[in-house]
């Protein structure tokens, strides 16, 4: 059976391949997305390592002069998606993009791919090093303010966890009264009950309009914008990615950057402490405007293991959450706490399981001495795909798929992580 699943996974990547870059899924997401492409490279690498390199190279082609790597690249206009390039008005005229970023998983994936690649691919991955370094510097220049030391997002989409309940309170003060009339396109491709609400969308668009009016001046947006939240997933992912960038630099003989990168690690470790909510016993996001913690236990909270930052006491408190949550749902790890009133098993990042987060969680658990958790996550992830297909996300209660189908990063996770024995 696994052989058939392998073939289907490869077929999905080939179908979604638009020539050097892959769309997350046809219809719903018809462009190149940042962290999707990086995870997808892991999938390609199982059967074509040079194609894997191309996926990351095409992403970095869109890197801005200031170092940011945008969250969407609009290589050709597609009326099927809103908000498209005309709404964002960002990037180069030759290569329009969105004006925000997404979780920087590139350094970690490049480091892993380099280990397993032949010499031609190794050379191409090494050539990406200065670009990845510039992206990390961009984060530290604009998004990791001294004293907070965690990564600030300026739009929920930057977190990759679009409608997590973590953004409800910080979004409440976004003024949506002057949002220009628009028509959502996502609802033509996916069930409305599985997607963000109209209020969420009004806020997303208000933030895009704010950035556009600020001419995507990242300094201004990150210091004066209406949404400035220290995000737990971004912080843990950048921390892990920086450790991996240090190790990659060592392997390829890039000396001279170690001190700078070690400094970033220490700063982000302090940022992780800023995100610890003693009351709730978890790492969670925190609004830097009000100072309020979200108080939410999410799948992103558990990325502290992947980042290697939890103390013994913190691990004990998280273990209590793990026991409580795993007793409540059939499949791990839901994107939101099933005991919370905002949990919604079908609605995107308010409950459903995401395979790419599971992948990072399992890695972190295995490395930090929680092999049983890693195994549980992997077994559940395998079963979800084997029984329900390559969905965008999955219901943690029934296992049913939600969102788009034939999803590239879900196929990639099967090939790179779940399909092997
Ligand atoms: C949604 C997800 C985001 C992903 C994108 C494309 O916006 O929340 O994480 O990158 O879809 O798959």
Coordinates of C-alpha atoms and ligand atoms in Angstrom, one line a residue:
X1 CA 0.0 0.0 0.0
X2 CA 2.8 2.4 0.9
X3 CA 4.2 2.0 -2.6
X4 CA 1.0 3.4 -4.1
X5 CA 1.0 6.2 -1.6
X6 CA 4.6 7.0 -2.6
X7 CA 3.6 7.1 -6.2
X8 CA 0.6 9.4 -5.5
X9 CA 2.8 11.7 -3.5
X10 CA 5.3 12.1 -6.4
X11 CA 2.4 12.6 -8.8
X12 CA 1.1 15.5 -6.7
X13 CA 4.5 17.2 -6.7
X14 CA 4.8 16.7 -10.4
X15 CA 1.3 18.1 -11.1
X16 CA 1.8 21.1 -8.8
X17 CA 5.3 21.8 -10.4
X18 CA 4.9 24.9 -12.5
X19 CA 8.5 24.8 -13.8
X20 CA 11.1 25.2 -11.1
X21 CA 8.6 26.1 -8.4
X22 CA 5.6 24.3 -7.0
X23 CA 2.1 25.7 -6.0
X24 CA 0.7 24.5 -2.7
X25 CA -2.4 23.2 -4.6
X26 CA -4.2 24.2 -7.8
X27 CA -7.1 26.7 -7.5
X28 CA -6.9 27.6 -3.8
X29 CA -3.2 28.6 -3.8
X30 CA -2.0 29.1 -7.4
X31 CA 1.4 30.8 -6.7
X32 CA 4.7 30.0 -4.9
X33 CA 4.5 30.2 -1.2
X34 CA 7.6 30.6 1.0
X35 CA 7.7 27.9 3.6
X36 CA 5.6 25.5 1.5
X37 CA 8.4 25.5 -1.1
X38 CA 11.1 24.8 1.4
X39 CA 9.2 21.8 2.9
X40 CA 8.4 20.7 -0.7
X41 CA 12.1 20.6 -1.4
X42 CA 12.4 17.8 1.2
X43 CA 9.9 15.8 -0.8
X44 CA 11.6 16.4 -4.2
X45 CA 14.9 15.4 -2.7
X46 CA 13.7 11.8 -2.2
X47 CA 13.7 11.4 -6.0
X48 CA 15.4 14.4 -7.7
X49 CA 17.8 16.3 -5.6
X50 CA 18.6 19.0 -8.2
X51 CA 14.9 19.7 -8.5
X52 CA 14.8 20.1 -4.7
X53 CA 17.6 22.8 -5.1
X54 CA 15.6 24.6 -7.8
X55 CA 12.6 24.9 -5.5
X56 CA 14.6 26.8 -2.9
X57 CA 16.5 28.8 -5.6
X58 CA 13.4 30.1 -7.2
X59 CA 12.1 31.2 -3.8
X60 CA 15.3 33.2 -3.1
X61 CA 15.1 34.8 -6.6
X62 CA 12.4 36.9 -5.0
X63 CA 14.4 38.0 -2.1
X64 CA 14.1 41.8 -1.5
X65 CA 17.1 44.1 -1.4
X66 CA 16.6 44.6 2.3
X67 CA 16.9 40.8 2.8
X68 CA 13.3 39.8 3.3
X69 CA 12.1 36.7 1.5
X70 CA 8.4 37.3 0.7
X71 CA 5.6 34.9 1.6
X72 CA 4.1 34.7 -1.9
X73 CA 5.7 35.1 -5.3
X74 CA 3.3 36.1 -8.1
X75 CA 5.0 34.8 -11.1
X76 CA 1.9 35.3 -13.2
X77 CA -1.3 36.9 -12.4
X78 CA -4.1 34.4 -11.5
X79 CA -7.6 35.8 -11.0
X80 CA -8.4 32.7 -8.9
X81 CA -6.6 34.2 -5.9
X82 CA -7.3 37.2 -3.7
X83 CA -5.4 39.3 -2.7
X84 CA -3.2 39.2 -5.8
X85 CA -0.3 41.3 -7.0
X86 CA -2.4 44.4 -7.7
X87 CA -3.6 44.5 -4.1
X88 CA -0.2 44.1 -2.6
X89 CA 1.8 46.3 -4.9
X90 CA 5.0 44.9 -3.6
X91 CA 8.3 43.4 -4.9
X92 CA 9.8 44.1 -8.3
X93 CA 7.8 45.0 -11.4
X94 CA 9.4 42.0 -12.9
X95 CA 8.7 39.7 -10.0
X96 CA 5.8 40.9 -7.9
X97 CA 5.5 39.5 -4.4
X98 CA 3.5 40.0 -1.2
X99 CA 5.1 42.5 1.3
X100 CA 5.4 40.2 4.3
X101 CA 7.4 37.1 5.1
X102 CA 6.8 33.5 6.5
X103 CA 8.6 31.1 8.9
X104 CA 12.3 30.8 8.0
X105 CA 12.6 27.1 7.7
X106 CA 15.2 27.4 4.9
X107 CA 18.4 27.1 6.9
X108 CA 17.2 23.9 8.6
X109 CA 16.1 22.3 5.4
X110 CA 19.2 23.3 3.4
X111 CA 21.4 21.9 6.2
X112 CA 19.5 18.6 6.1
X113 CA 19.5 18.4 2.3
X114 CA 23.3 19.2 2.1
X115 CA 24.0 16.2 4.3
X116 CA 22.2 13.8 2.0
X117 CA 23.2 15.3 -1.4
X118 CA 25.8 14.6 -4.1
X119 CA 28.4 17.2 -5.0
X120 CA 26.4 19.1 -7.6
X121 CA 23.5 19.7 -5.3
X122 CA 25.9 20.4 -2.4
X123 CA 27.4 23.2 -4.5
X124 CA 24.0 24.7 -5.3
X125 CA 22.9 24.6 -1.6
X126 CA 26.2 26.2 -0.5
X127 CA 25.5 29.1 -3.0
X128 CA 22.3 29.8 -1.0
X129 CA 24.2 30.4 2.2
X130 CA 24.8 34.2 1.8
X131 CA 21.1 34.7 0.9
X132 CA 19.8 32.8 3.9
X133 CA 22.2 34.7 6.1
X134 CA 20.8 38.0 4.7
X135 CA 17.3 36.9 5.5
X136 CA 18.3 36.1 9.1
X137 CA 19.9 39.5 9.3
X138 CA 16.7 41.1 8.0
X139 CA 14.8 39.5 10.9
X140 CA 17.2 40.8 13.4
X141 CA 17.3 44.3 11.8
X142 CA 13.5 44.7 11.7
X143 CA 11.7 42.0 13.7
X144 CA 13.6 41.2 16.8
X145 CA 13.5 44.3 19.0
X146 CA 15.9 44.6 21.9
X147 CA 14.1 43.9 25.2
X148 CA 11.5 41.7 23.5
X149 CA 14.1 39.5 21.7
X150 CA 11.3 37.3 20.1
X151 CA 10.2 37.6 16.5
X152 CA 7.4 40.1 15.8
X153 CA 4.9 39.4 13.1
X154 CA 3.0 42.3 11.4
X155 CA 0.3 40.2 9.8
X156 CA -1.2 36.9 10.9
X157 CA -0.2 35.4 7.5
X158 CA 3.4 35.8 8.4
X159 CA 3.1 33.1 11.1
X160 CA 1.8 30.6 8.6
X161 CA -0.9 29.9 11.2
X162 CA -3.4 32.3 9.6
X163 CA -6.4 32.3 11.9
X164 CA -5.0 30.9 15.1
X165 CA -7.0 32.1 18.1
X166 CA -3.7 33.6 19.2
X167 CA -4.4 36.5 16.9
X168 CA -8.0 37.2 18.0
X169 CA -7.2 39.6 20.8
X170 CA -4.3 41.5 19.0
X171 CA -6.5 41.8 15.9
X172 CA -9.5 43.2 17.7
X173 CA -8.3 46.8 17.5
X174 CA -7.6 46.7 13.7
X175 CA -9.7 49.3 12.0
X176 CA -11.6 47.6 9.2
X177 CA -14.0 50.5 8.5
X178 CA -12.1 51.7 5.4
X179 CA -11.3 48.4 3.8
X180 CA -12.0 48.6 0.1
X181 CA -14.8 46.3 -1.2
X182 CA -13.4 42.9 -2.2
X183 CA -14.5 39.4 -3.3
X184 CA -13.0 36.4 -1.6
X185 CA -11.9 33.7 -4.0
X186 CA -10.9 31.0 -1.4
X187 CA -14.5 30.1 -0.8
X188 CA -14.9 28.9 -4.4
X189 CA -12.3 26.2 -3.6
X190 CA -12.9 25.2 0.0
X191 CA -15.8 24.9 2.4
X192 CA -16.5 28.1 4.3
X193 CA -16.7 26.2 7.6
X194 CA -13.0 25.2 7.1
X195 CA -11.8 28.7 6.3
X196 CA -11.1 32.0 8.2
X197 CA -14.3 34.1 8.8
X198 CA -15.3 37.4 7.0
X199 CA -14.1 39.4 10.0
X200 CA -10.7 37.6 9.9
X201 CA -10.5 38.5 6.2
X202 CA -11.4 42.1 6.7
X203 CA -8.6 42.4 9.1
X204 CA -6.1 40.6 6.8
X205 CA -7.0 43.0 4.0
X206 CA -6.9 46.1 6.3
X207 CA -3.3 45.1 7.2
X208 CA -2.3 44.6 3.6
X209 CA -3.8 48.1 2.8
X210 CA -1.8 49.5 5.8
X211 CA 1.5 48.0 4.5
X212 CA 0.8 49.2 0.9
X213 CA 0.2 52.7 2.1
X214 CA 3.4 52.5 4.1
X215 CA 5.1 51.5 0.9
X216 CA 6.2 48.3 2.6
X217 CA 8.6 50.3 4.8
X218 CA 9.5 47.4 7.2
X219 CA 10.9 49.7 9.8
X220 CA 7.7 51.7 10.0
X221 CA 5.4 48.7 9.9
X222 CA 7.2 46.9 12.7
X223 CA 7.3 49.9 15.0
X224 CA 4.1 51.7 14.3
X225 CA 1.8 49.2 12.6
X226 CA -1.5 48.1 14.1
X227 CA -0.5 44.5 14.5
X228 CA 2.8 43.7 16.2
X229 CA 2.8 40.3 17.9
X230 CA 5.7 38.3 19.2
X231 CA 5.0 35.0 17.6
X232 CA 5.9 31.7 19.3
X233 CA 6.2 29.7 16.0
X234 CA 8.4 32.3 14.2
X235 CA 10.6 32.6 17.3
X236 CA 11.1 28.9 17.8
X237 CA 11.6 28.3 14.1
X238 CA 14.1 31.1 13.6
X239 CA 16.0 29.9 16.7
X240 CA 16.3 26.4 15.4
X241 CA 17.2 27.7 11.9
X242 CA 20.0 29.8 13.4
X243 CA 21.5 26.8 15.2
X244 CA 21.2 24.9 11.9
X245 CA 22.8 27.8 10.0
X246 CA 25.8 27.8 12.4
X247 CA 26.2 24.1 11.8
X248 CA 25.9 24.5 8.0
X249 CA 28.5 27.4 8.0
X250 CA 30.9 25.1 9.8
X251 CA 30.4 22.3 7.4
X252 CA 31.0 24.5 4.3
X253 CA 33.9 26.4 5.8
X254 CA 32.1 29.8 6.1
X255 CA 34.1 31.2 8.9
X256 CA 33.6 34.7 10.3
X257 CA 29.9 34.5 11.0
X258 CA 29.9 32.3 14.1
X259 CA 29.9 35.1 16.6
X260 CA 27.2 37.0 14.9
X261 CA 25.0 33.9 14.7
X262 CA 25.7 32.9 18.3
X263 CA 24.6 36.3 19.3
X264 CA 21.3 35.8 17.5
X265 CA 20.8 32.5 19.2
X266 CA 21.3 34.0 22.7
X267 CA 18.9 36.9 21.8
X268 CA 16.2 34.5 20.6
X269 CA 16.7 32.3 23.7
X270 CA 15.8 35.4 25.8
X271 CA 12.9 35.9 23.4
X272 CA 11.6 32.5 24.2
X273 CA 11.6 33.5 27.9
X274 CA 9.5 36.5 27.0
X275 CA 7.0 34.1 25.5
X276 CA 6.7 31.9 28.5
X277 CA 3.3 32.3 30.2
X278 CA 3.8 31.0 33.8
X279 CA 0.1 31.3 34.5
X280 CA -0.9 29.0 31.6
X281 CA 2.2 26.9 31.9
X282 CA 3.1 27.2 28.2
X283 CA 5.1 29.1 25.6
X284 CA 2.6 31.2 23.6
X285 CA 2.5 34.4 21.5
X286 CA 2.4 37.8 23.1
X287 CA 1.0 41.1 21.9
X288 CA 3.9 43.6 22.1
X289 CA 1.4 46.6 22.1
X290 CA -0.5 45.4 25.2
X291 CA 2.1 43.0 26.7
X292 CA -0.7 40.4 27.0
X293 CA 0.1 36.7 26.5
X294 CA -2.4 34.8 24.4
X295 CA -2.5 32.1 27.1
X296 CA -3.1 29.5 24.4
X297 CA -1.7 26.0 24.2
X298 CA -1.1 25.4 20.5
X299 CA 0.9 23.0 18.4
X300 CA 3.4 25.9 18.1
X301 CA 3.9 25.9 21.9
X302 CA 5.5 22.5 21.6
X303 CA 8.1 23.8 19.0
X304 CA 10.1 24.8 22.1
X305 CA 11.6 21.3 21.8
X306 CA 12.5 21.8 18.2
X307 CA 14.2 25.0 19.3
X308 CA 15.8 23.3 22.3
X309 CA 14.8 25.9 24.8
X310 CA 12.5 24.4 27.5
X311 CA 13.8 24.0 31.0
X312 CA 13.0 20.9 33.0
X313 CA 10.2 22.7 34.9
X314 CA 8.8 24.0 31.6
X315 CA 8.9 20.6 30.1
X316 CA 6.9 19.2 33.0
X317 CA 4.2 21.7 32.6
X318 CA 4.1 21.1 28.8
X319 CA 3.9 17.3 29.5
X320 CA 0.8 17.9 31.6
X321 CA -0.8 19.7 28.6
X322 CA 0.4 16.9 26.3
X323 CA -1.3 14.3 28.5
X324 CA -4.5 16.3 28.7
X325 CA -4.7 17.0 25.0
X326 CA -3.8 13.5 23.8
X327 CA -6.5 12.0 26.0
X328 CA -9.0 14.3 24.3
X329 CA -8.4 13.8 20.6
X330 CA -7.8 10.7 18.5
X331 CA -5.0 12.3 16.5
X332 CA -2.1 14.5 17.6
X333 CA -1.2 17.3 17.4
X334 CA -4.2 19.6 17.1
X335 CA -3.3 23.2 16.2
X336 CA -5.3 24.5 19.1
X337 CA -6.2 23.3 22.6
X338 CA -9.4 21.2 22.5
X339 CA -10.4 22.4 26.0
X340 CA -10.4 26.0 24.9
X341 CA -13.8 27.6 23.8
X342 CA -12.3 28.8 20.5
X343 CA -11.2 25.3 19.5
X344 CA -12.8 24.3 16.1
X345 CA -11.9 20.9 14.8
X346 CA -12.4 21.9 11.2
X347 CA -11.5 25.5 10.9
X348 CA -7.9 25.8 9.7
X349 CA -5.5 26.8 12.5
X350 CA -8.1 26.6 15.2
X351 CA -8.0 22.8 15.6
X352 CA -6.9 20.9 12.5
X353 CA -3.6 19.0 12.3
X354 CA -0.9 20.3 9.9
X355 CA 1.7 17.7 8.8
X356 CA 4.5 20.2 8.5
X357 CA 4.1 21.3 12.1
X358 CA 3.9 17.6 13.1
X359 CA 7.2 17.0 11.3
X360 CA 9.0 19.7 13.3
X361 CA 7.4 18.6 16.5
X362 CA 8.5 14.9 16.0
X363 CA 12.0 16.1 15.3
X364 CA 12.2 18.1 18.4
X365 CA 10.6 15.4 20.6
X366 CA 13.0 12.8 19.4
X367 CA 16.0 15.1 20.0
X368 CA 14.9 16.1 23.5
X369 CA 14.2 12.7 25.0
X370 CA 10.5 12.2 24.2
X371 CA 10.7 9.3 21.7
X372 CA 7.2 8.1 22.6
X373 CA 5.7 11.5 21.6
X374 CA 7.7 11.5 18.4
X375 CA 6.4 8.0 17.6
X376 CA 2.8 8.9 18.4
X377 CA 3.0 12.0 16.1
X378 CA 4.5 10.0 13.3
X379 CA 2.1 7.1 13.6
X380 CA -0.9 9.4 13.6
X381 CA 0.5 11.4 10.7
X382 CA 1.0 8.3 8.6
X383 CA -2.5 7.0 9.4
X384 CA -4.1 10.3 8.5
X385 CA -2.6 10.4 5.0
X386 CA -3.0 6.6 4.4
X387 CA -6.7 6.8 5.4
X388 CA -7.8 10.2 4.2
X389 CA -5.3 11.3 1.5
X390 CA -3.1 14.3 0.9
X391 CA -5.2 17.0 2.5
X392 CA -4.2 20.5 3.5
X393 CA -5.0 19.7 7.1
X394 CA -6.9 17.0 9.1
X395 CA -9.5 16.9 11.8
X396 CA -7.9 15.7 15.1
X397 CA -11.1 14.1 16.2
X398 CA -12.2 12.1 13.1
X399 CA -9.1 12.3 10.9
X400 CA -11.2 13.7 8.0
X401 CA -9.4 16.1 5.6
X402 CA -10.0 19.8 5.6
X403 CA -9.1 22.6 3.2
X404 CA -7.6 21.9 -0.2
X405 CA -6.7 18.5 -1.6
X406 CA -3.6 17.1 -3.3
X407 CA -1.5 19.4 -1.2
X408 CA 2.2 19.7 -2.1
X409 CA 3.6 19.9 1.4
X410 CA 1.5 17.0 2.7
X411 CA 2.8 14.9 -0.2
X412 CA 6.4 16.1 0.6
X413 CA 6.0 15.1 4.3
X414 CA 4.9 11.6 3.2
X415 CA 8.0 11.2 1.0
X416 CA 10.6 12.7 3.3
X417 CA 9.3 11.6 6.6
X418 CA 6.4 9.3 6.8
X419 CA 6.8 6.9 3.9
X420 CA 10.1 5.4 4.9
X421 CA 10.0 2.3 7.2
Ligands
LIG1 C1 -2.3 29.0 4.2 C2 -1.5 28.5 5.4 C3 -0.1 28.8 5.2 C4 0.4 28.3 3.9 C5 -0.5 28.7 2.8 C6 -0.2 28.0 1.5 O1 -2.3 30.4 4.2 O2 -2.0 29.0 6.6 O3 0.7 28.3 6.3 O4 1.7 28.6 3.7 O5 -1.8 28.5 3.1 O6 -0.3 26.6 1.6

